[in-house]
XYZ file of C-alpha atoms in Angstrom:
725
model
C -34.104 -79.894 1.947
C -32.235 -79.812 -1.386
C -34.894 -81.746 -3.193
C -35.662 -78.892 -5.543
C -32.194 -79.446 -7.065
C -32.925 -83.065 -7.994
C -36.572 -82.675 -9.039
C -38.070 -80.120 -11.446
C -40.135 -77.308 -9.965
C -43.616 -77.467 -11.528
C -46.140 -74.657 -11.353
C -49.712 -75.278 -12.473
C -52.296 -72.614 -13.116
C -55.940 -72.577 -14.073
C -56.437 -70.224 -17.011
C -59.931 -69.314 -18.098
C -59.508 -69.079 -21.850
C -62.886 -67.431 -22.223
C -61.748 -64.672 -19.870
C -58.512 -64.283 -21.807
C -60.395 -64.151 -25.112
C -62.873 -61.572 -23.833
C -60.014 -59.438 -22.485
C -58.214 -59.659 -25.802
C -61.322 -58.689 -27.766
C -61.978 -55.816 -25.360
C -58.443 -54.511 -25.854
C -58.715 -54.859 -29.625
C -62.041 -53.006 -29.820
C -60.827 -50.113 -27.663
C -57.171 -49.791 -28.707
C -57.509 -50.268 -32.471
C -56.389 -47.085 -34.249
C -56.550 -45.228 -30.934
C -54.749 -42.184 -32.285
C -57.478 -41.635 -34.895
C -58.728 -38.980 -35.203
C -55.625 -36.956 -34.403
C -57.785 -34.004 -33.461
C -59.628 -32.652 -30.422
C -62.880 -34.604 -30.028
C -65.790 -33.022 -28.107
C -64.995 -32.847 -24.358
C -61.304 -33.511 -24.945
C -61.143 -29.741 -25.339
C -62.368 -29.507 -21.733
C -60.195 -32.174 -20.078
C -57.125 -31.322 -22.129
C -56.840 -27.913 -20.476
C -56.584 -29.529 -17.060
C -53.967 -31.990 -18.278
C -51.881 -29.043 -19.461
C -52.309 -27.421 -16.045
C -50.997 -30.600 -14.390
C -48.018 -30.731 -16.720
C -47.185 -27.092 -15.863
C -48.075 -27.478 -12.135
C -50.649 -24.664 -12.367
C -53.547 -24.619 -9.917
C -57.078 -24.959 -11.325
C -60.579 -25.532 -10.009
C -63.137 -27.774 -11.706
C -66.609 -28.166 -10.226
C -67.399 -31.378 -12.154
C -65.791 -33.616 -9.578
C -62.808 -34.453 -7.362
C -59.334 -34.442 -8.899
C -58.614 -38.167 -9.193
C -60.126 -38.448 -12.667
C -58.096 -35.536 -13.958
C -54.969 -37.036 -12.423
C -55.624 -40.345 -14.234
C -55.770 -38.514 -17.563
C -52.721 -36.437 -16.630
C -50.838 -39.649 -15.842
C -51.305 -40.677 -19.459
C -49.857 -37.362 -20.555
C -46.938 -37.731 -18.156
C -46.144 -41.255 -19.406
C -46.204 -39.958 -22.956
C -43.851 -37.075 -22.177
C -46.439 -34.337 -22.757
C -45.135 -30.881 -21.836
C -48.576 -29.251 -21.627
C -47.967 -26.929 -24.557
C -51.113 -27.080 -26.652
C -53.933 -24.577 -27.043
C -57.168 -26.367 -26.130
C -59.568 -23.853 -27.603
C -61.481 -25.577 -30.399
C -63.141 -28.932 -31.051
C -61.657 -30.421 -34.208
C -58.279 -28.672 -33.858
C -55.426 -30.855 -35.110
C -53.051 -32.055 -32.407
C -49.495 -30.807 -32.753
C -46.586 -33.236 -32.853
C -45.753 -32.739 -29.161
C -49.155 -34.097 -28.023
C -48.944 -37.877 -27.285
C -52.477 -38.726 -28.422
C -52.102 -42.491 -27.948
C -50.794 -42.083 -24.415
C -53.471 -39.544 -23.447
C -56.265 -41.852 -24.612
C -54.665 -45.055 -23.354
C -55.913 -45.210 -19.752
C -59.610 -44.554 -20.565
C -59.332 -47.168 -23.344
C -57.802 -49.720 -20.963
C -60.546 -49.033 -18.431
C -63.179 -49.607 -21.116
C -61.471 -52.785 -22.305
C -61.164 -54.286 -18.818
C -64.846 -53.599 -18.150
C -65.634 -56.434 -20.588
C -64.031 -59.292 -18.580
C -65.253 -57.694 -15.343
C -68.852 -57.987 -16.547
C -68.180 -61.683 -17.182
C -66.798 -62.194 -13.685
C -69.592 -60.271 -11.963
C -72.280 -62.492 -13.453
C -70.285 -65.587 -12.476
C -69.880 -64.311 -8.913
C -73.649 -63.857 -8.787
C -73.744 -67.638 -9.418
C -75.378 -67.482 -12.801
C -74.280 -69.656 -15.689
C -71.147 -69.356 -17.758
C -73.350 -68.721 -20.788
C -75.038 -65.747 -19.078
C -71.643 -64.373 -18.043
C -70.316 -64.586 -21.605
C -73.516 -62.903 -22.815
C -73.039 -59.952 -20.445
C -69.418 -59.551 -21.514
C -70.305 -59.685 -25.225
C -72.949 -56.983 -24.747
C -70.358 -54.779 -23.033
C -67.964 -55.561 -25.873
C -70.229 -54.563 -28.766
C -72.176 -51.654 -27.248
C -71.273 -48.762 -29.532
C -71.682 -45.868 -27.077
C -69.373 -47.590 -24.571
C -66.766 -48.168 -27.289
C -66.909 -44.545 -28.464
C -66.661 -43.073 -24.982
C -63.756 -45.291 -23.923
C -61.615 -44.515 -27.004
C -61.341 -40.823 -26.164
C -59.703 -38.732 -23.455
C -62.865 -38.779 -21.320
C -63.736 -40.058 -17.842
C -66.934 -42.101 -18.190
C -65.111 -45.352 -19.021
C -62.840 -44.892 -15.990
C -65.872 -44.257 -13.769
C -67.597 -47.376 -15.136
C -64.437 -49.417 -14.529
C -64.283 -48.504 -10.840
C -68.048 -48.963 -10.435
C -67.769 -52.498 -11.781
C -64.598 -53.161 -9.788
C -66.425 -52.170 -6.593
C -69.292 -54.561 -7.378
C -66.964 -57.403 -8.381
C -64.757 -56.975 -5.322
C -67.701 -56.963 -2.972
C -69.172 -60.117 -4.560
C -65.847 -61.932 -4.244
C -65.613 -60.790 -0.621
C -69.192 -61.909 0.008
C -68.498 -65.345 -1.439
C -65.277 -65.618 0.615
C -67.363 -64.792 3.670
C -69.206 -68.081 3.308
C -66.032 -70.151 2.987
C -63.055 -68.471 4.649
C -63.800 -65.294 6.626
C -60.753 -63.266 7.709
C -58.559 -65.077 5.218
C -56.038 -63.176 3.104
C -58.347 -63.187 0.075
C -61.269 -62.079 2.284
C -59.294 -59.045 3.465
C -58.022 -58.317 -0.040
C -61.453 -58.189 -1.667
C -63.024 -56.261 1.216
C -60.252 -53.648 1.092
C -60.383 -53.473 -2.697
C -64.115 -52.759 -2.461
C -63.441 -49.670 -0.364
C -60.583 -48.580 -2.622
C -62.705 -48.962 -5.766
C -65.599 -47.030 -4.205
C -63.262 -44.211 -3.225
C -61.779 -44.113 -6.726
C -65.268 -43.995 -8.273
C -66.168 -41.011 -6.085
C -62.786 -39.468 -6.872
C -63.467 -39.677 -10.622
C -66.825 -37.915 -10.566
C -69.373 -37.139 -7.893
C -71.707 -39.526 -9.730
C -69.590 -42.310 -8.231
C -71.070 -41.586 -4.819
C -74.327 -43.227 -5.965
C -72.632 -46.590 -6.529
C -70.738 -46.155 -3.263
C -73.975 -45.601 -1.351
C -75.482 -48.685 -3.010
C -72.538 -50.813 -1.884
C -72.855 -49.453 1.657
C -76.564 -50.332 1.749
C -75.939 -53.885 0.454
C -73.076 -54.344 2.928
C -75.245 -52.999 5.766
C -78.030 -55.488 4.968
C -75.561 -58.380 4.940
C -74.014 -57.123 8.188
C -77.478 -57.001 9.753
C -78.014 -60.652 8.853
C -74.563 -61.412 10.256
C -75.519 -59.879 13.593
C -78.444 -62.272 13.764
C -76.247 -65.328 13.181
C -76.374 -67.173 16.512
C -73.406 -69.376 15.571
C -71.045 -66.390 15.834
C -69.723 -65.083 19.131
C -70.132 -61.453 20.118
C -66.406 -60.848 19.670
C -66.452 -62.347 16.183
C -69.485 -60.281 15.171
C -67.736 -57.149 16.463
C -64.627 -58.006 14.426
C -66.764 -58.444 11.307
C -68.427 -55.061 11.800
C -65.131 -53.338 12.607
C -63.472 -54.761 9.492
C -66.320 -53.540 7.301
C -66.289 -50.098 8.914
C -62.552 -49.701 8.348
C -62.603 -51.007 4.775
C -65.786 -49.308 3.570
C -65.720 -46.059 5.560
C -62.245 -45.225 6.858
C -60.170 -46.321 3.850
C -62.379 -44.495 1.285
C -62.255 -41.318 3.398
C -58.461 -41.489 3.709
C -58.060 -42.151 -0.013
C -60.375 -39.270 -0.866
C -58.185 -36.950 1.201
C -55.117 -38.449 -0.466
C -56.448 -37.524 -3.917
C -56.682 -33.895 -2.860
C -53.311 -34.014 -1.122
C -51.564 -35.200 -4.278
C -53.586 -32.716 -6.341
C -52.479 -29.777 -4.177
C -48.874 -30.990 -4.007
C -48.723 -31.160 -7.803
C -50.445 -27.843 -8.459
C -48.381 -25.384 -6.483
C -48.237 -22.538 -8.988
C -50.658 -19.658 -9.331
C -53.099 -19.926 -12.226
C -56.219 -18.483 -13.861
C -58.601 -19.855 -11.205
C -56.885 -18.236 -8.220
C -59.409 -15.427 -7.983
C -62.142 -17.864 -6.953
C -60.204 -18.897 -3.868
C -59.656 -16.979 -0.654
C -56.713 -14.671 -0.109
C -55.109 -17.201 2.226
C -55.370 -19.947 -0.384
C -53.958 -17.688 -3.104
C -51.068 -16.690 -0.866
C -50.132 -20.368 -0.469
C -49.497 -20.707 -4.221
C -46.218 -19.892 -5.883
C -46.429 -16.666 -7.881
C -49.514 -14.482 -8.194
C -50.719 -13.165 -4.846
C -47.946 -14.967 -2.997
C -45.387 -12.613 -4.516
C -47.296 -9.682 -3.012
C -48.299 -11.058 0.373
C -45.101 -12.815 1.405
C -43.329 -10.951 4.161
C -46.329 -8.810 5.078
C -46.911 -7.968 8.741
C -49.184 -10.576 10.282
C -51.011 -8.374 12.800
C -53.052 -5.388 11.623
C -52.238 -2.288 13.683
C -53.635 1.226 13.911
C -52.081 3.022 10.943
C -51.887 -0.108 8.796
C -52.554 0.249 5.077
C -54.754 -2.619 3.887
C -56.839 -3.891 0.989
C -60.117 -5.571 2.011
C -61.361 -8.486 -0.081
C -64.920 -9.755 0.100
C -64.922 -13.337 1.345
C -68.184 -13.981 -0.529
C -66.532 -13.785 -3.930
C -69.839 -13.544 -5.808
C -70.688 -12.634 -8.463
C -66.932 -12.070 -8.821
C -64.069 -11.653 -6.321
C -63.689 -7.964 -5.499
C -62.059 -5.471 -3.139
C -63.508 -2.557 -1.142
C -62.913 0.479 -3.339
C -63.562 4.210 -3.578
C -62.774 7.003 -6.032
C -63.312 10.728 -6.430
C -66.727 10.395 -8.109
C -69.846 10.975 -6.013
C -73.294 9.440 -6.016
C -75.694 11.381 -8.309
C -77.970 13.881 -6.566
C -81.065 12.171 -7.994
C -81.265 8.551 -9.123
C -83.139 7.457 -12.255
C -86.177 6.444 -10.185
C -86.413 9.897 -8.570
C -84.893 8.985 -5.195
C -82.250 11.266 -3.749
C -78.796 10.364 -2.483
C -76.294 11.854 -0.044
C -74.113 13.004 -2.947
C -71.147 11.629 -1.023
C -68.078 9.902 -2.517
C -68.875 6.505 -4.002
C -67.789 3.308 -2.252
C -67.934 0.142 -4.348
C -66.417 -3.304 -4.653
C -63.988 -3.453 -7.571
C -62.992 -6.787 -9.188
C -59.449 -5.697 -10.110
C -56.271 -4.752 -8.276
C -56.120 -0.957 -8.037
C -54.440 1.700 -5.932
C -57.890 2.960 -4.939
C -58.447 -0.324 -3.060
C -56.106 0.788 -0.244
C -57.525 1.860 3.130
C -55.876 3.052 6.316
C -56.992 1.629 9.666
C -57.198 4.709 11.896
C -57.562 4.989 15.661
C -60.590 7.297 16.233
C -58.867 8.774 19.317
C -55.774 9.930 17.419
C -55.007 11.903 14.283
C -52.006 9.889 13.144
C -52.292 7.758 9.975
C -49.031 5.917 10.567
C -48.104 2.887 12.642
C -46.627 3.774 16.024
C -43.545 2.163 17.486
C -44.195 -0.365 18.834
C -47.302 -1.113 16.707
C -50.641 -1.150 18.549
C -52.541 -4.174 17.229
C -56.264 -3.970 16.412
C -58.357 -6.520 18.294
C -61.873 -7.915 18.143
C -64.372 -5.322 19.352
C -62.118 -2.280 18.738
C -63.539 0.905 17.236
C -61.836 1.902 13.992
C -62.138 4.379 11.168
C -61.322 3.296 7.610
C -59.691 6.155 5.723
C -59.443 5.862 1.964
C -55.761 6.033 1.131
C -55.888 8.101 -2.072
C -58.614 10.585 -1.091
C -58.129 10.692 2.722
C -61.899 10.439 3.276
C -63.431 8.151 5.888
C -65.784 5.249 5.262
C -69.230 6.441 6.273
C -72.887 5.470 6.219
C -76.099 7.418 6.912
C -79.738 6.519 7.082
C -79.981 7.076 3.329
C -81.234 4.355 0.975
C -78.587 2.584 -1.115
C -78.850 3.166 -4.885
C -79.654 -0.415 -5.975
C -80.818 -1.863 -2.634
C -83.257 0.692 -1.159
C -83.908 -1.410 1.948
C -80.235 -1.065 2.892
C -78.136 1.999 3.755
C -75.882 3.814 1.343
C -72.155 3.473 2.094
C -69.874 6.368 1.117
C -66.720 8.253 1.932
C -67.692 11.369 3.829
C -67.407 14.785 2.192
C -68.077 17.761 4.450
C -70.553 19.945 2.522
C -71.032 22.158 5.610
C -74.647 21.078 5.960
C -76.539 19.424 8.772
C -75.229 15.928 7.982
C -72.290 15.186 10.284
C -70.018 12.252 9.557
C -70.831 8.871 11.037
C -67.608 7.017 10.402
C -67.081 4.816 13.456
C -67.050 1.056 12.866
C -66.734 -1.789 15.337
C -64.488 -4.622 14.223
C -65.835 -8.160 14.718
C -63.565 -11.117 13.962
C -65.933 -13.858 12.839
C -63.505 -16.787 13.053
C -61.964 -15.686 16.363
C -60.912 -18.128 19.033
C -61.182 -15.608 21.865
C -62.765 -12.214 22.432
C -59.336 -10.557 22.594
C -58.011 -11.982 19.342
C -55.809 -9.766 17.163
C -56.888 -8.885 13.610
C -54.564 -10.876 11.309
C -53.637 -10.405 7.671
C -55.398 -12.908 5.361
C -56.294 -15.276 8.208
C -58.951 -13.219 10.020
C -62.460 -12.966 8.590
C -63.990 -9.742 9.880
C -67.229 -7.760 9.844
C -67.545 -3.989 10.196
C -70.556 -2.929 12.283
C -71.545 0.726 12.065
C -71.612 2.187 15.565
C -74.410 4.733 15.002
C -76.884 2.566 13.071
C -75.690 -1.033 13.759
C -75.626 -1.594 9.987
C -73.110 -4.161 8.745
C -70.837 -3.435 5.775
C -72.061 -5.785 3.037
C -71.465 -6.604 -0.618
C -74.925 -6.628 -2.191
C -73.679 -8.046 -5.493
C -75.749 -5.632 -7.600
C -74.016 -3.801 -10.431
C -74.161 -0.009 -10.298
C -75.238 1.919 -13.424
C -72.803 3.711 -15.708
C -72.335 6.537 -13.204
C -70.832 3.887 -10.888
C -68.744 2.389 -13.724
C -70.675 -0.917 -13.455
C -68.834 -1.717 -10.248
C -70.484 -3.746 -7.471
C -72.636 -2.080 -4.846
C -71.587 -1.988 -1.180
C -74.320 -1.287 1.394
C -74.982 -1.124 5.102
C -77.247 -4.031 5.987
C -79.620 -2.658 8.642
C -80.846 -5.967 9.979
C -77.992 -8.369 10.518
C -79.385 -11.837 9.810
C -76.488 -13.707 11.343
C -73.326 -14.800 9.589
C -73.224 -14.497 5.824
C -70.125 -14.356 3.636
C -71.403 -11.217 1.899
C -70.801 -9.287 5.150
C -67.342 -10.754 5.762
C -64.026 -9.283 4.613
C -60.386 -10.168 4.986
C -57.175 -8.210 4.668
C -55.318 -9.344 1.567
C -52.456 -6.868 1.112
C -51.013 -5.152 4.166
C -48.188 -2.800 4.998
C -47.313 -0.571 7.915
C -47.838 3.034 6.858
C -44.972 5.430 7.500
C -46.116 8.612 5.699
C -48.295 11.131 7.489
C -48.383 13.613 4.582
C -50.961 12.881 1.863
C -48.570 13.300 -1.097
C -45.956 11.022 0.447
C -48.681 8.510 1.349
C -49.942 8.415 -2.263
C -46.403 7.661 -3.422
C -46.119 4.964 -0.778
C -49.404 3.328 -1.797
C -48.275 3.185 -5.424
C -44.962 1.543 -4.482
C -44.647 -2.253 -4.475
C -43.974 -4.133 -1.266
C -40.693 -6.032 -1.076
C -41.217 -9.617 0.062
C -38.937 -12.078 1.758
C -40.972 -14.842 3.440
C -44.088 -16.953 3.017
C -46.919 -18.260 5.155
C -48.767 -21.409 4.074
C -52.158 -22.813 4.956
C -52.376 -26.315 6.365
C -53.498 -29.087 4.034
C -56.828 -29.531 5.825
C -57.580 -25.804 5.539
C -56.807 -25.860 1.814
C -58.764 -29.087 1.314
C -61.814 -27.744 3.142
C -61.869 -24.559 1.097
C -61.265 -26.313 -2.216
C -63.940 -28.915 -1.505
C -66.441 -26.233 -0.518
C -65.721 -24.173 -3.622
C -66.175 -27.248 -5.821
C -69.555 -27.958 -4.261
C -70.963 -24.433 -4.422
C -69.369 -23.235 -7.655
C -71.899 -23.271 -10.465
C -70.629 -23.584 -14.012
C -72.435 -22.193 -17.037
C -75.619 -24.280 -17.305
C -76.786 -22.737 -20.551
C -78.558 -24.970 -23.036
C -76.251 -26.907 -25.346
C -76.964 -28.049 -28.864
C -76.586 -31.697 -27.841
C -77.968 -31.510 -24.300
C -80.830 -33.859 -23.501
C -83.184 -34.931 -20.739
C -83.026 -38.228 -18.795
C -86.252 -39.413 -20.449
C -84.595 -39.198 -23.860
C -81.741 -41.452 -22.775
C -83.801 -44.574 -22.093
C -85.308 -44.592 -25.593
C -82.065 -43.407 -27.226
C -83.972 -40.442 -28.591
C -80.798 -38.387 -28.774
C -77.174 -38.574 -29.895
C -74.075 -36.379 -29.875
C -71.937 -35.510 -32.891
C -68.451 -35.752 -31.382
C -66.254 -35.045 -34.383
C -66.448 -34.270 -38.104
C -63.534 -34.687 -40.499
C -62.654 -31.264 -41.938
C -62.247 -32.564 -45.514
C -64.349 -35.722 -45.790
C -67.716 -36.597 -44.295
C -66.245 -39.092 -41.807
C -67.563 -38.440 -38.317
C -67.878 -39.839 -34.815
C -71.213 -39.882 -32.988
C -72.072 -41.002 -29.491
C -74.881 -43.329 -30.539
C -75.944 -46.422 -28.654
C -76.969 -49.848 -29.913
C -80.751 -49.550 -29.987
C -81.267 -53.322 -29.613
C -79.235 -53.397 -26.393
C -80.738 -50.192 -24.975
C -84.365 -51.219 -25.547
C -83.711 -54.779 -24.403
C -82.063 -53.487 -21.235
C -85.092 -51.362 -20.388
C -87.378 -54.316 -21.126
C -85.287 -56.604 -18.904
C -85.489 -54.075 -16.089
C -89.273 -53.926 -16.373
C -89.516 -57.743 -16.440
C -87.279 -58.070 -13.402
C -89.338 -55.537 -11.452
C -92.630 -57.260 -12.259
C -91.281 -60.731 -11.484
C -89.710 -59.559 -8.237
C -92.977 -58.008 -7.043
C -94.910 -61.117 -8.136
C -92.568 -63.465 -6.242
C -92.604 -61.179 -3.220
C -96.399 -61.150 -3.046
C -96.596 -64.919 -3.412
C -93.941 -65.454 -0.767
C -96.045 -63.292 1.527
C -98.792 -65.875 0.963
C -96.204 -68.575 1.785
C -96.018 -69.724 -1.849
C -92.383 -70.239 -2.810
C -91.953 -70.341 -6.569
C -88.160 -70.363 -6.266
C -85.886 -72.402 -4.016
C -84.326 -70.342 -1.241
C -80.865 -70.216 -2.819
C -82.320 -69.188 -6.203
C -84.447 -66.519 -4.520
C -81.447 -65.044 -2.644
C -79.435 -65.083 -5.856
C -82.294 -63.322 -7.681
C -82.604 -60.666 -4.964
C -78.866 -59.974 -4.808
C -78.647 -59.676 -8.599
C -81.535 -57.227 -8.576
C -80.105 -55.196 -5.695
C -76.793 -54.733 -7.483
C -77.900 -54.555 -11.138
C -81.370 -52.992 -10.991
C -80.298 -50.961 -7.959
C -77.140 -49.874 -9.773
C -79.220 -48.669 -12.698
C -81.621 -46.780 -10.411
C -79.002 -44.963 -8.335
C -77.026 -43.963 -11.438
C -80.068 -42.774 -13.396
C -82.885 -41.437 -11.229
C -80.850 -38.686 -9.455
C -80.462 -36.879 -12.786
C -84.137 -35.922 -12.658
C -83.293 -33.762 -9.624
C -80.192 -32.109 -11.079
C -80.269 -28.563 -12.406
C -77.378 -28.845 -14.830
C -76.796 -29.362 -18.531
C -77.125 -33.087 -19.183
C -75.814 -35.215 -22.029
C -76.348 -38.743 -23.263
C -73.021 -39.942 -21.832
C -74.333 -39.326 -18.314
C -76.509 -42.428 -18.810
C -73.621 -44.807 -19.592
C -72.859 -45.860 -15.962
C -76.535 -46.763 -15.503
C -76.548 -48.583 -18.852
C -73.743 -50.908 -17.757
C -75.854 -52.147 -14.846
C -78.755 -52.750 -17.231
C -76.442 -54.799 -19.435
C -75.463 -56.935 -16.416
C -79.125 -57.478 -15.586
C -80.136 -58.496 -19.111
C -78.535 -62.007 -19.275
C -79.578 -62.589 -15.658
C -83.226 -62.097 -16.616
C -82.822 -64.235 -19.763
C -81.360 -67.123 -17.769
C -84.082 -66.798 -15.149
C -86.783 -67.028 -17.809
C -85.108 -70.085 -19.335
C -84.553 -71.877 -16.005
C -87.771 -71.054 -14.146
C -90.467 -69.906 -16.570
C -89.927 -72.258 -19.532
C -91.648 -75.419 -18.335
C -90.622 -77.865 -21.051
C -87.517 -78.679 -23.034
C -89.228 -77.488 -26.201
C -89.971 -74.118 -24.661
C -86.338 -73.794 -23.580
C -85.131 -74.670 -27.068
C -87.415 -72.113 -28.695
C -86.442 -69.478 -26.168
C -82.733 -70.206 -26.692
C -83.181 -69.826 -30.449
C -84.877 -66.460 -29.896
C -82.037 -65.333 -27.638
C -79.461 -66.313 -30.269
C -81.425 -64.389 -32.919
C -81.603 -61.409 -30.592
C -77.845 -61.507 -29.949
C -77.260 -61.722 -33.696
C -79.410 -58.646 -34.288
C -77.463 -56.743 -31.603
C -74.178 -57.705 -33.273
C -75.568 -56.659 -36.665
C -76.598 -53.237 -35.346
C -73.201 -52.801 -33.694
C -71.411 -53.582 -36.962
C -73.747 -51.272 -38.878
C -72.958 -48.378 -36.521
C -69.220 -49.025 -36.745
C -68.531 -46.038 -39.104
C -69.980 -43.652 -36.505
C -68.167 -45.410 -33.647
C -64.674 -45.261 -35.134
C -65.167 -42.425 -37.653
C -62.954 -44.080 -40.264
C -65.410 -44.087 -43.172
C -66.902 -41.234 -45.187
C -70.688 -41.088 -45.027
C -73.216 -39.387 -47.251
C -76.137 -37.537 -45.608
C -78.455 -40.405 -46.599
C -76.123 -43.013 -45.083
C -75.868 -40.980 -41.894
C -79.656 -40.762 -41.549
C -79.941 -44.497 -42.173
C -77.525 -45.179 -39.306
C -79.383 -43.023 -36.779
C -82.325 -45.202 -35.865
C -84.716 -42.341 -35.101
C -84.094 -40.702 -38.502
C -84.429 -44.004 -40.359
C -87.660 -44.742 -38.482
C -89.074 -41.337 -39.454
C -88.135 -41.959 -43.101
C -89.846 -45.356 -43.007
C -93.035 -43.803 -41.575
C -93.094 -41.122 -44.277
C -92.697 -43.750 -47.019
C -95.721 -45.641 -45.784
């Protein structure tokens, strides 16, 4: 029992020195002079703003992807002690002394560095040679675009890291499956696969393509497992259940966790609040919450309310009226009712207040006890500052002639009586007797006389309407649409019957004393929906490009230019690697189809284990390229060269696989193998030479003349060569 006291305790470990060396070289290439340039480089101006928001706990909304990627970058800022105080308004702006540049760029650089040894391990797990694995890692190491992207405060290197981690984890799990299913390592790699997939999706929505690929590969393997007659039904069920939990449940839970942490961190009101619903805004500290806290929950007859359009497009706005009337004759010759204008106004204003009146009574104050308004009740909406009722007639709207004009009724003593009765419909009601609630209830107003629904058309009125948004009565209700839905944002119980006293009351602030918060799932659902439907500015960019230009490297991006010298950083790939990757993909596709056709004729060119290895490598590498590249042809957004980098990494993994396959199975003699090996070495040497040549544009630490710059960009140098000859 006490033998360890009389004998030395010896621990032995197998250390792969090649793996250590590749990791060290990856770290050196990505971390060397990481703080240079000490200036905002390209999209750092974009991500830096969100890091500052995290540091200050201010809510923001970004439609580029889920929040995990931003939180990774913010973690670097937190570790470096960043306080968020920097104005991210210009590419090339010098960082102030309080910005921890090294810390902010550290995590993307580490992700890029660790992708090098992961490429090595992936090829080994595919059961290809050590030489092929080293080749894949070296290509990842020297590819200039990957180096450039990973040395900056950007997300592509982090996305690539989790993509590769998902593939590596699944391969290790798959290989454990053959030897020790349900072992500790089996569970670890299966779970890590789901975690990595969830993290990839959490970085950018592009990660969902790799996740779907892993699910398809896992489903195919599970299908084969079901057909294994050596396994009992219970064991097969356990296998399927484990995969479902690890690859479906865990990623879903983690995805929710990313948003939970995001919303916990960002609890303060910020510049993006207006995009969100009133209920969401009221859950944030400051901003709308300071106004809405302590408001009465139930809307009653006599309540004073502001009505916000749930649609929020083209901008968030509130139902509004003012003294001005519609012009007698519009520019196109059509006539109007000449009634008081009703619009939707995108700013807080006293003219946004309305009084919910009981049509059967004259009082404009809340009775004691308050009489709550319920679904289906008839109401009149009286404009607080002008005391005129919301009205609509069978008169064409100014900008939407197929809809009815909405106005506040002015009695001109002509044969046009008021039609100001509206039926309240609570869209998100749980029962037909539900009470109209502040912020929580989404309501429609249906005109009693014409059945028109109060709707935000989204059109801007001319100058006579102060460019405010048009509100109409939609004659034909085409079911639920957010443009016809409103919610009460600000609410108070009116106490002043006299108009002058009421105007003073409407201009007075509401004192607050309590808060009401949305549940996490309600906030998550709204935030996720807004991220999916929000469209950013997709205008053409100087460096935008098409997917076809990426494959041939027919484009580049100037990331940074030194303000005093001609040193600069460009996102420019290694043309030897990019072209060779595309060629390897074409060769793999042709060989796969050729083998498949011959196997259909019962001609087996490859042994079964070599064929399965070839298919799996193609499914993961060629499939990884396809799912990360082809969807961009369907996207209507501004695209850049860096969008191709995740697909490029899968091409790089495929390249040494194809080279080894040619050497092992297509070179028939030793002489052919020797010649082919010499060609591969020469090719690797040329790739290294190009990488070293492009080094000044990768690291930006050398001044370049215009002629030297053109010589480094392969397309420009090729054009010069053509002109010379």
